[in-house]
Coordinates of C-alpha atoms in Angstrom, one line a residue:
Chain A
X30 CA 118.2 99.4 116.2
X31 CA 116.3 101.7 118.5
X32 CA 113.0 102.7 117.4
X33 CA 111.1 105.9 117.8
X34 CA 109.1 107.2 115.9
X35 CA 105.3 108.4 115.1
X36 CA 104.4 104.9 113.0
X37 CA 102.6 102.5 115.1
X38 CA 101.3 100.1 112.2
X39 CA 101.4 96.1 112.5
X40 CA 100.6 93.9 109.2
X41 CA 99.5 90.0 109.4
X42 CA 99.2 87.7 106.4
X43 CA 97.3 85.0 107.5
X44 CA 97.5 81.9 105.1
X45 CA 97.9 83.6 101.7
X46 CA 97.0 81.6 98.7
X47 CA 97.4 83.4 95.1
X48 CA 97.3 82.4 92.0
X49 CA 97.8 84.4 88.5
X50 CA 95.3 83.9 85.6
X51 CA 93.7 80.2 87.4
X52 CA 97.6 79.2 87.8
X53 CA 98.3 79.0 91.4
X54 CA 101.5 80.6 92.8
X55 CA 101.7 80.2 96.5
X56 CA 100.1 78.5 99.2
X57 CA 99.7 79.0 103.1
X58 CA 102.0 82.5 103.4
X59 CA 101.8 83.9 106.8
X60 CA 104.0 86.3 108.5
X61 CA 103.6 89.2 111.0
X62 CA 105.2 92.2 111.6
X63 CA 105.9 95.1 114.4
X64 CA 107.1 98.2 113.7
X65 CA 110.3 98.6 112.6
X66 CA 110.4 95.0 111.0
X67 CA 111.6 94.7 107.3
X68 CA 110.5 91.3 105.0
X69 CA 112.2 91.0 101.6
X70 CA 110.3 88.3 99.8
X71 CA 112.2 86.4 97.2
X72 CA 111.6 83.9 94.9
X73 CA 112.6 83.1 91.0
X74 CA 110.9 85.0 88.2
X75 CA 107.0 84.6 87.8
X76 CA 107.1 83.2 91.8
X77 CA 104.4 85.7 92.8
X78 CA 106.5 88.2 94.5
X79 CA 104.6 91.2 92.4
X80 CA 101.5 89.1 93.2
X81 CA 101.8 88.8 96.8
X82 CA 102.9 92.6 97.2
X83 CA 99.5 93.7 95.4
X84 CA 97.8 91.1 97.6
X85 CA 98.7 92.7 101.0
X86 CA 98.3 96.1 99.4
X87 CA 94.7 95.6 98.9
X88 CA 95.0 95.6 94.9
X89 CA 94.5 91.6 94.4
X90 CA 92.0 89.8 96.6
X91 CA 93.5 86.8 97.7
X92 CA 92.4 83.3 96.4
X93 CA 92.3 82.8 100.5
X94 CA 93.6 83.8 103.5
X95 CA 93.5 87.1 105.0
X96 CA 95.6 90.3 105.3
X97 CA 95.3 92.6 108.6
X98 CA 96.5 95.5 109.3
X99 CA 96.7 97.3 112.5
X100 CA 97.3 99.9 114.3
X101 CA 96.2 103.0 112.1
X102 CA 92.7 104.6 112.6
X103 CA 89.9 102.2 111.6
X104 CA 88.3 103.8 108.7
X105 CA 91.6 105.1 106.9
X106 CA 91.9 104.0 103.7
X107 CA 94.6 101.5 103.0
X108 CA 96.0 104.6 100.7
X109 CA 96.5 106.4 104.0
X110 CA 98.9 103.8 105.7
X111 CA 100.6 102.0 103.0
X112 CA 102.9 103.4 99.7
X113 CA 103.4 101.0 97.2
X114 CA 105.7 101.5 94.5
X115 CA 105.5 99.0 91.5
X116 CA 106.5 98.6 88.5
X117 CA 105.6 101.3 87.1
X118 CA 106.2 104.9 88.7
X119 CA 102.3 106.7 89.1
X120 CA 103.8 109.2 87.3
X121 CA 102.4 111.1 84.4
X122 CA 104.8 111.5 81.4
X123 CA 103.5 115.1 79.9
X124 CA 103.6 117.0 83.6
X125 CA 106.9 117.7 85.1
X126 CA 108.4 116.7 87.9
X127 CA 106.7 119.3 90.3
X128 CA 103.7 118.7 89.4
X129 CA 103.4 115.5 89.4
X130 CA 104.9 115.2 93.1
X131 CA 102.9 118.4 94.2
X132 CA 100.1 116.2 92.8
X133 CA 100.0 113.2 94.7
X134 CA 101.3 115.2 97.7
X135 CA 97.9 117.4 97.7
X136 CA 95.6 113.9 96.5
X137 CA 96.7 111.5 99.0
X138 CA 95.2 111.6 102.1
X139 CA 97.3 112.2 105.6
X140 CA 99.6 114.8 106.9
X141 CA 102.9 116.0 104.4
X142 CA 106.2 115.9 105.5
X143 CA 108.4 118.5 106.8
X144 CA 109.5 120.5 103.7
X145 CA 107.1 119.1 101.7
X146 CA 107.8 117.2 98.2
X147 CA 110.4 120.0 98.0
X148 CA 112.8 118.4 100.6
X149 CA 111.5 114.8 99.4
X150 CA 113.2 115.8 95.7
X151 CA 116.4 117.3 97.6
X152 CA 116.6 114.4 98.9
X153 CA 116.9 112.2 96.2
X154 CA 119.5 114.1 94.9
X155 CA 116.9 115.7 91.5
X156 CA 116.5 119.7 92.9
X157 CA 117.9 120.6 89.3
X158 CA 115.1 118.4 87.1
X159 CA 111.9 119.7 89.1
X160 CA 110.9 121.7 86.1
X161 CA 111.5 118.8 83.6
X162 CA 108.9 116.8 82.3
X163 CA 108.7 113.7 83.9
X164 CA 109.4 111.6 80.2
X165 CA 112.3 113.6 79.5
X166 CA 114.3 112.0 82.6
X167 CA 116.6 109.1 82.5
X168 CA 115.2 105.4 83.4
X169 CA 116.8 106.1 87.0
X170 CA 115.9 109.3 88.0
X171 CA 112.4 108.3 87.1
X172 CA 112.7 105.9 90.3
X173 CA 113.9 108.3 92.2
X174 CA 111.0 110.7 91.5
X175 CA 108.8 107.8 92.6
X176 CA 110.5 107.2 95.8
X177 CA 110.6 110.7 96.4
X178 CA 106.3 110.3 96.2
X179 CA 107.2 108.1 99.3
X180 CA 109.2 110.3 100.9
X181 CA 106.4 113.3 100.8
X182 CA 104.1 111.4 102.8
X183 CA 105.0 109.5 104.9
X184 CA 103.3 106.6 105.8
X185 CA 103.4 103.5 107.9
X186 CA 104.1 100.2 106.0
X187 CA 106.6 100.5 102.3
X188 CA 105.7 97.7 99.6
X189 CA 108.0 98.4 97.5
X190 CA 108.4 96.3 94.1
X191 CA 111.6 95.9 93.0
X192 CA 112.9 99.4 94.3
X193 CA 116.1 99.5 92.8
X194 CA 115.3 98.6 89.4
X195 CA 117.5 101.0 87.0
X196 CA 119.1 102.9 90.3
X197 CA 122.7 103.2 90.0
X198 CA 124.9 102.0 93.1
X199 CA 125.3 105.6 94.7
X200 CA 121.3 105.7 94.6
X201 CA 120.8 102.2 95.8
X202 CA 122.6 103.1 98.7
X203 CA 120.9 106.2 99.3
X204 CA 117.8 104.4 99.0
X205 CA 119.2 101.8 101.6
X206 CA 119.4 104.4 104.1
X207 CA 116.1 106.1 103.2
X208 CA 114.7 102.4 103.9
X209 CA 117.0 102.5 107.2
X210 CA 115.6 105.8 108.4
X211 CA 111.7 104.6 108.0
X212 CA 112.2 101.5 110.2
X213 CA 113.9 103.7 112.7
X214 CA 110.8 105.7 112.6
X215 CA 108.8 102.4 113.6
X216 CA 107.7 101.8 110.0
X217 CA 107.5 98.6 107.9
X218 CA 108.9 97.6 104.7
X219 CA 108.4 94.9 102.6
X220 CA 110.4 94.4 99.1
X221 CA 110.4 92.4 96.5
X222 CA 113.6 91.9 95.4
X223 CA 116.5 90.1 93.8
X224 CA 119.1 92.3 95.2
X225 CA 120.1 93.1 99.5
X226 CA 118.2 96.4 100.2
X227 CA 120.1 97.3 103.6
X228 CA 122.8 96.1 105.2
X229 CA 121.3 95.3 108.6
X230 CA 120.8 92.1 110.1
X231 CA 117.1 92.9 110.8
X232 CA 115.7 91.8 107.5
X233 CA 113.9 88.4 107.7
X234 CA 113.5 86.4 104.5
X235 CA 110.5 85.0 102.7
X236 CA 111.3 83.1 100.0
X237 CA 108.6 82.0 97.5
X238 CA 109.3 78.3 96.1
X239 CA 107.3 77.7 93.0
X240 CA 108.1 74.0 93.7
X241 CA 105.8 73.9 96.8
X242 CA 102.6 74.4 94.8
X243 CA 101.9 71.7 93.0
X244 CA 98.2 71.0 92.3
X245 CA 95.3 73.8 91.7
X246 CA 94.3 75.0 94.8
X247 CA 89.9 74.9 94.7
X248 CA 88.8 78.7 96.5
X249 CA 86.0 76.3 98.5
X250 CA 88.6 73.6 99.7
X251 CA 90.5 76.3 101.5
X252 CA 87.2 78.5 102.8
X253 CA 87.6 78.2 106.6
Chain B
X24 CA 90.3 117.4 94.8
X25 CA 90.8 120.3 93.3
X26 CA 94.6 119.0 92.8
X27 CA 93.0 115.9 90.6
X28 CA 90.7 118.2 88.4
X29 CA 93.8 120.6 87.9
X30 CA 95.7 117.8 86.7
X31 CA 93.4 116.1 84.5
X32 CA 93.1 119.9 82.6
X33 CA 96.8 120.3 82.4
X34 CA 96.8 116.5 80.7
X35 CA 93.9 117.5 78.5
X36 CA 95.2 120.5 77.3
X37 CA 99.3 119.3 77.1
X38 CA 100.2 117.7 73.5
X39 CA 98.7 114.5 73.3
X40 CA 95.8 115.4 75.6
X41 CA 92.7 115.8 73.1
X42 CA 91.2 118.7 73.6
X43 CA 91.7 119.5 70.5
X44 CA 91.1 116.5 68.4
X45 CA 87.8 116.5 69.5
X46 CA 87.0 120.0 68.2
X47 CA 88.4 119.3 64.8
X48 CA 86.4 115.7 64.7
X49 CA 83.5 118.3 65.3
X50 CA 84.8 120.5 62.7
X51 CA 85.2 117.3 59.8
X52 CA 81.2 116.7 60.6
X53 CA 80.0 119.6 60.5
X54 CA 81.8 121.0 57.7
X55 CA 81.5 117.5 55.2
X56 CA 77.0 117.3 56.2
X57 CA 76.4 121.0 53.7
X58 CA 78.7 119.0 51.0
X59 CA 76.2 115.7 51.9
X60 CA 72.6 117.7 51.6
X61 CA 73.4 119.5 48.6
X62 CA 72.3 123.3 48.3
X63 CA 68.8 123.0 50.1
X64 CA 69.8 126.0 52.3
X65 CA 66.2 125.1 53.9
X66 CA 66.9 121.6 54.7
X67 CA 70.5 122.5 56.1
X68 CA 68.7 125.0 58.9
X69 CA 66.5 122.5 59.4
X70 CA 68.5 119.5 60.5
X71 CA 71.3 121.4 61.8
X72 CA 70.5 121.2 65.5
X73 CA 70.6 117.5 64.7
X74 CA 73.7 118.0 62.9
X75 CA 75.5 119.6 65.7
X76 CA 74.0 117.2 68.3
X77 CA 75.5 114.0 66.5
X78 CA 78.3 115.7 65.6
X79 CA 78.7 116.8 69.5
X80 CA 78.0 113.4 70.5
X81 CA 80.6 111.7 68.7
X82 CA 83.5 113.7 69.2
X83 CA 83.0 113.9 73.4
X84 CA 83.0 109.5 72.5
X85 CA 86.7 110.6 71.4
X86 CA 89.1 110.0 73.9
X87 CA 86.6 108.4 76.6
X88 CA 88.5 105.3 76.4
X89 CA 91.6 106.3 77.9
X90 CA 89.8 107.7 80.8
X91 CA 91.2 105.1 83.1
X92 CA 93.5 103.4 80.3
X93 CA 96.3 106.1 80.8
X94 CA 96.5 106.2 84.5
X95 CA 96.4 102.2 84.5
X96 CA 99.5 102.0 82.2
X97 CA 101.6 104.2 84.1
X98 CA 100.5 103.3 87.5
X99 CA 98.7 105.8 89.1
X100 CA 95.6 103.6 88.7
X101 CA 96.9 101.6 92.0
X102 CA 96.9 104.8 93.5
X103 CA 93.4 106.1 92.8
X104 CA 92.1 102.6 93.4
X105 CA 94.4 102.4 97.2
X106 CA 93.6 106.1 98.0
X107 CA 90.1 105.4 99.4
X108 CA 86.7 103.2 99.6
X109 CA 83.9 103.5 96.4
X110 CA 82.5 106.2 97.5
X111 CA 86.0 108.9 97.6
X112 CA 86.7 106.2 94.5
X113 CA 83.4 107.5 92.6
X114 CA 84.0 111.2 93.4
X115 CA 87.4 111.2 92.2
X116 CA 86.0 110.0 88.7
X117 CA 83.3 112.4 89.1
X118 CA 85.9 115.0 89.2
X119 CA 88.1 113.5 86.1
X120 CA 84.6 113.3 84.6
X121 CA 84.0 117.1 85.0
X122 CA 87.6 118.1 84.0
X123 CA 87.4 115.8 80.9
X124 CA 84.2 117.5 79.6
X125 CA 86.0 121.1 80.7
X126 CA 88.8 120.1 78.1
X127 CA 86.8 117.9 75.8
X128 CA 83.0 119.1 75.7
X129 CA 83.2 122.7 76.6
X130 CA 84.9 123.6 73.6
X131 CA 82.7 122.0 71.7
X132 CA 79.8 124.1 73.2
X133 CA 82.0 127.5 72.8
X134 CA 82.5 126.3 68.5
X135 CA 78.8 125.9 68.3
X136 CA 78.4 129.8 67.1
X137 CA 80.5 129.4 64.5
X138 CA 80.0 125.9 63.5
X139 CA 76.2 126.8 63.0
X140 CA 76.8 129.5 60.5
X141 CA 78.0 126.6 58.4
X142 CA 74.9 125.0 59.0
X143 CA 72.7 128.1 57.7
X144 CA 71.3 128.0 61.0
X145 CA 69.5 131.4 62.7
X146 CA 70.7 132.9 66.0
X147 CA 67.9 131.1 67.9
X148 CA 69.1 127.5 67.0
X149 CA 72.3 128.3 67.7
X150 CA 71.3 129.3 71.1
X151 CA 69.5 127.1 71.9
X152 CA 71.8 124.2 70.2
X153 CA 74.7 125.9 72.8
X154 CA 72.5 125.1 75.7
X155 CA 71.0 122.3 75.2
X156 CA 74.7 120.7 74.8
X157 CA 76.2 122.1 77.5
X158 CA 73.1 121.1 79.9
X159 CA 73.3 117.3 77.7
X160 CA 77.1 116.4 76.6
X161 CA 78.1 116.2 80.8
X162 CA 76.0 112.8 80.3
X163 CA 77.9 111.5 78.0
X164 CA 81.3 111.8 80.1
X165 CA 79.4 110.5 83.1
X166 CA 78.2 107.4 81.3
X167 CA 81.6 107.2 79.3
X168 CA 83.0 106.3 82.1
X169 CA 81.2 103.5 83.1
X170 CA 82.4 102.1 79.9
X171 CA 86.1 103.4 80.2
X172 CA 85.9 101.7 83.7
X173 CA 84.7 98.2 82.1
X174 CA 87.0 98.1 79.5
X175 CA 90.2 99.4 81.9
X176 CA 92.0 96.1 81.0
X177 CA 91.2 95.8 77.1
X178 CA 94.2 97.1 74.9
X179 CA 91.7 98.1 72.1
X180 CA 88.7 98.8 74.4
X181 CA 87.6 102.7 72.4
X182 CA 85.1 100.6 70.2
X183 CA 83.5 98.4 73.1
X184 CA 83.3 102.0 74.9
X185 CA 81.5 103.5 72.2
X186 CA 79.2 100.4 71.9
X187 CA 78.5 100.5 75.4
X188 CA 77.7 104.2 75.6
X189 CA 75.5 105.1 72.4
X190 CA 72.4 103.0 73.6
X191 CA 72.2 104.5 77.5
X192 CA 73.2 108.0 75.3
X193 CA 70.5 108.0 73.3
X194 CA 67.7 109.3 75.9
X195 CA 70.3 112.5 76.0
X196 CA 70.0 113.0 72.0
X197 CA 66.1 112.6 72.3
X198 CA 65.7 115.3 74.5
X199 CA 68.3 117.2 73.7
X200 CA 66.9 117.6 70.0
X201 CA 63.8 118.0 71.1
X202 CA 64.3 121.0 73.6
X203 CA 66.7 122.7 70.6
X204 CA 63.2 122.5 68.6
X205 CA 61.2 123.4 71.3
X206 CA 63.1 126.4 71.9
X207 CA 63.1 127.5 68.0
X208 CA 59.2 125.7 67.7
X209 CA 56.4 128.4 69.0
X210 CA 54.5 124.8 68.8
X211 CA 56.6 122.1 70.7
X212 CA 57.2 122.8 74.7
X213 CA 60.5 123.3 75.2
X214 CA 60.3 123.5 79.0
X215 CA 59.3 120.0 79.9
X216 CA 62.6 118.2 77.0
X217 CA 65.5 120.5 78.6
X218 CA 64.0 119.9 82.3
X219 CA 64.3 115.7 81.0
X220 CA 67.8 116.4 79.6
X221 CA 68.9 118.1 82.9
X222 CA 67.3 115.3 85.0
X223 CA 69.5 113.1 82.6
X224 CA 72.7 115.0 83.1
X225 CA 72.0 114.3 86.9
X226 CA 71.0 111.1 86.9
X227 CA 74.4 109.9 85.5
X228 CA 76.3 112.1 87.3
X229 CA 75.4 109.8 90.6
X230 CA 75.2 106.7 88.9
X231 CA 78.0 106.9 86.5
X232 CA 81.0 107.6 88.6
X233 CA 79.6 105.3 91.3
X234 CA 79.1 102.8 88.8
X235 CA 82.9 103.3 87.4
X236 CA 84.1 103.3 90.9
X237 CA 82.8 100.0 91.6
X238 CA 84.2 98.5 88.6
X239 CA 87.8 99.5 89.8
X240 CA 87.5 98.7 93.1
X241 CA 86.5 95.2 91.6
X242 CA 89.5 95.0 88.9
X243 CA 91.7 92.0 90.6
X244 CA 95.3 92.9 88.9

């Protein structure tokens, strides 16, 4: 796939070791990636996919081990290169649809897209609820207002969590090609998933096996 | 900025929001202390500035809790905490500070008039009741959410908030009473209380949201 676009951002895990609540979950995760390189981490329930996500997001410190990221100015906050959708949808419930995208388009830092969150919402196929609260929509189109967040800035590097949770299969595909379009732009994704989220070959694969963490893992043991 | 303190208004004032509950929480005290003291019409003028001040106090605790509680259950706490280092961290909860006490503590300033008719108390008092809460009740949204902050993770954390916040609070209700009898007074100063209850208000509004800011930065979830 040709690249080109304005996304020049690289991202190293270097050793990773997390753990949830004292109970260890992975050891010794590394990978790197260029531009236009897409990682779906998978792994059984309660692996540490979420974990790991929040980890290279900046939202978990990790037990050791060290997450770079490169290639975006030097004092830009990680908010400012990297989107990460969760769980949950950083949406608020009582404000509609507008306003919660015209929200986070005006709080987050860096440039908008073209069109604004406007064309982001078009594209997700919800023009007709913009005016709706955000509680009153369907388990779905609540994703889709979240990925539209994505769309309305765009950034560098997608950790996305489980993307497709609730989409139906025309949306998962549309979000397929969304995720097709921003590694064509030279951006990175990395999902947590259960499911294929595109249909090219370019995806590596990192798989999280529970079974290769055995003992505790001491935070002075694996100090450099 | 001015995006965040618009939206933490609109959440205030939609359903669910509390602006409101705290004004009627001000109401209930203010309106059960006359059936308390009995009909000492002297003794109600009296401790009315006190009245309103506890009364003030309490309901801007209302609320406080869910601060940061709200935005952590539905996401947007990864956001805030992603969008920028401690210190663009601690003005962003300077700002929801500011817009809680706009939806919160302002109308509680604005019922004073009224509410101290109830108290038997003269125009003076309530004067100088109005400003010595709007200059004090900022502090106790400043300091709130310090506690808010701490307790981010606890499902029942509005207690532990309160129990945090009354003790550091209580330099705001010292001064803040006595400017309100300073000002009514020809005796006590009243100058060198409200200038202390300013330098309070300002004090936490550094070290507050700082404070708060560093506590979120510091959650590991």
């Amino acid at each position: 796939m040709a690249i080109s676009g304005p996304f020049n951002a690289h991202i190293e895990a270097e050793r990773l070791h997390g753990s949830r609540g004292g109970f260890p979950l992975f050891a010794d995760v590394s990978f790197s990636l260029k531009p236009g390189a897409a990682l779906r981490v998978t792994g059984p329930n309660g692996s540490g996919k979420s974990t790991l996500l929040r980890m290279l997001a900046g939202l978990i410190r990790p037990d050791a081990g060290k997450v770079t990221i490169t290639g975006h100015a030097p004092d830009a906050a990680p908010g400012e290169t990297i989107h990460y959708l969760g769980h949950l949808n950083a949406m608020k419930p009582q404000l509609t649809v507008a306003e919660n995208l015209d929200f986070w388009l005006r709080f987050s830092g860096g440039a908008a897209a073209e069109g604004g969150w406007e064309d982001a919402l078009r594209r997700v196929g919800l023009s007709r609820v913009r005016d709706l609260a955000f509680a009153d929509l369907s388990a779905g189109q609540k994703r889709r207002v979240a990925i539209a967040r994505l769309l309305a800035t765009p950034r560098a590097i997608w950790l996305v969590d489980e993307p497709t949770a609730g989409l139906d299969a025309a949306s998962t595909v549309l979000f397929e090609t969304l995720i097709a379009e921003q590694l064509a732009q030279g951006g990175i994704v990395i999902g947590a998933t259960h499911v294929p989220l595109g249909r090219d070959e370019g995806w590596q694969t990192l798989a999280i096996d529970p079974a290769t963490v055995r003992e505790p893992v001491a935070r002075e043991a694996l100090a450099p | 900025m001015r995006a965040l303190f618009l939206r933490e208004i609109r959440l205030g004032l939609r359903a669910g929001g509390g602006a409101l509950i705290a004004v009627l929480f001000f109401l209930s005290v203010v309106a059960m202390t006359p059936f308390a003291i009995g009909p000492d019409m002297k003794l109600l003028a009296r401790i009315g500035p006190a009245i309103l001040w506890i009364g003030a106090l309490l309901a801007s605790l209302l609320g406080l809790e869910r601060l940061f509680q709200a935005e952590r259950e539905d996401g947007s706490l990864d956001e805030l905490r992603l969008s920028g280092d401690v210190a663009q961290l601690a003005f962003a909860v300077f700002i929801k500070c500011l817009a809680h006490w706009t939806v919160t503590g302002l109308p509680l300033v604005l019922c004073v008039p009224l509410f101290g008719l109830f108290l038997n108390m003269e125009p003076l008092a309530i004067g100088a009741s109005m400003l010595t809460l709007a200059v004090g009740t900022p502090a106790i949204a400043f300091i709130g959410a310090v506690g808010a902050a701490a307790g981010v993770t606890l499902a029942r954390g509005g207690l532990l908030v309160a129990v945090i916040v009354l003790p550091v609070v209580v330099p705001t209700l010292i001064f803040g009473i006595a400017a309100t009898t300073g000002a009514i007074d020809p005796v006590t100063p009243f100058l060198a209380p409200f200038l202390f209850l300013a330098a309070i208000t300002l004090f936490f509004a550094v070290i507050g949201p700082l404070a708060s800011a560093f506590f979120l930065k510091a959650l590991d979830e």
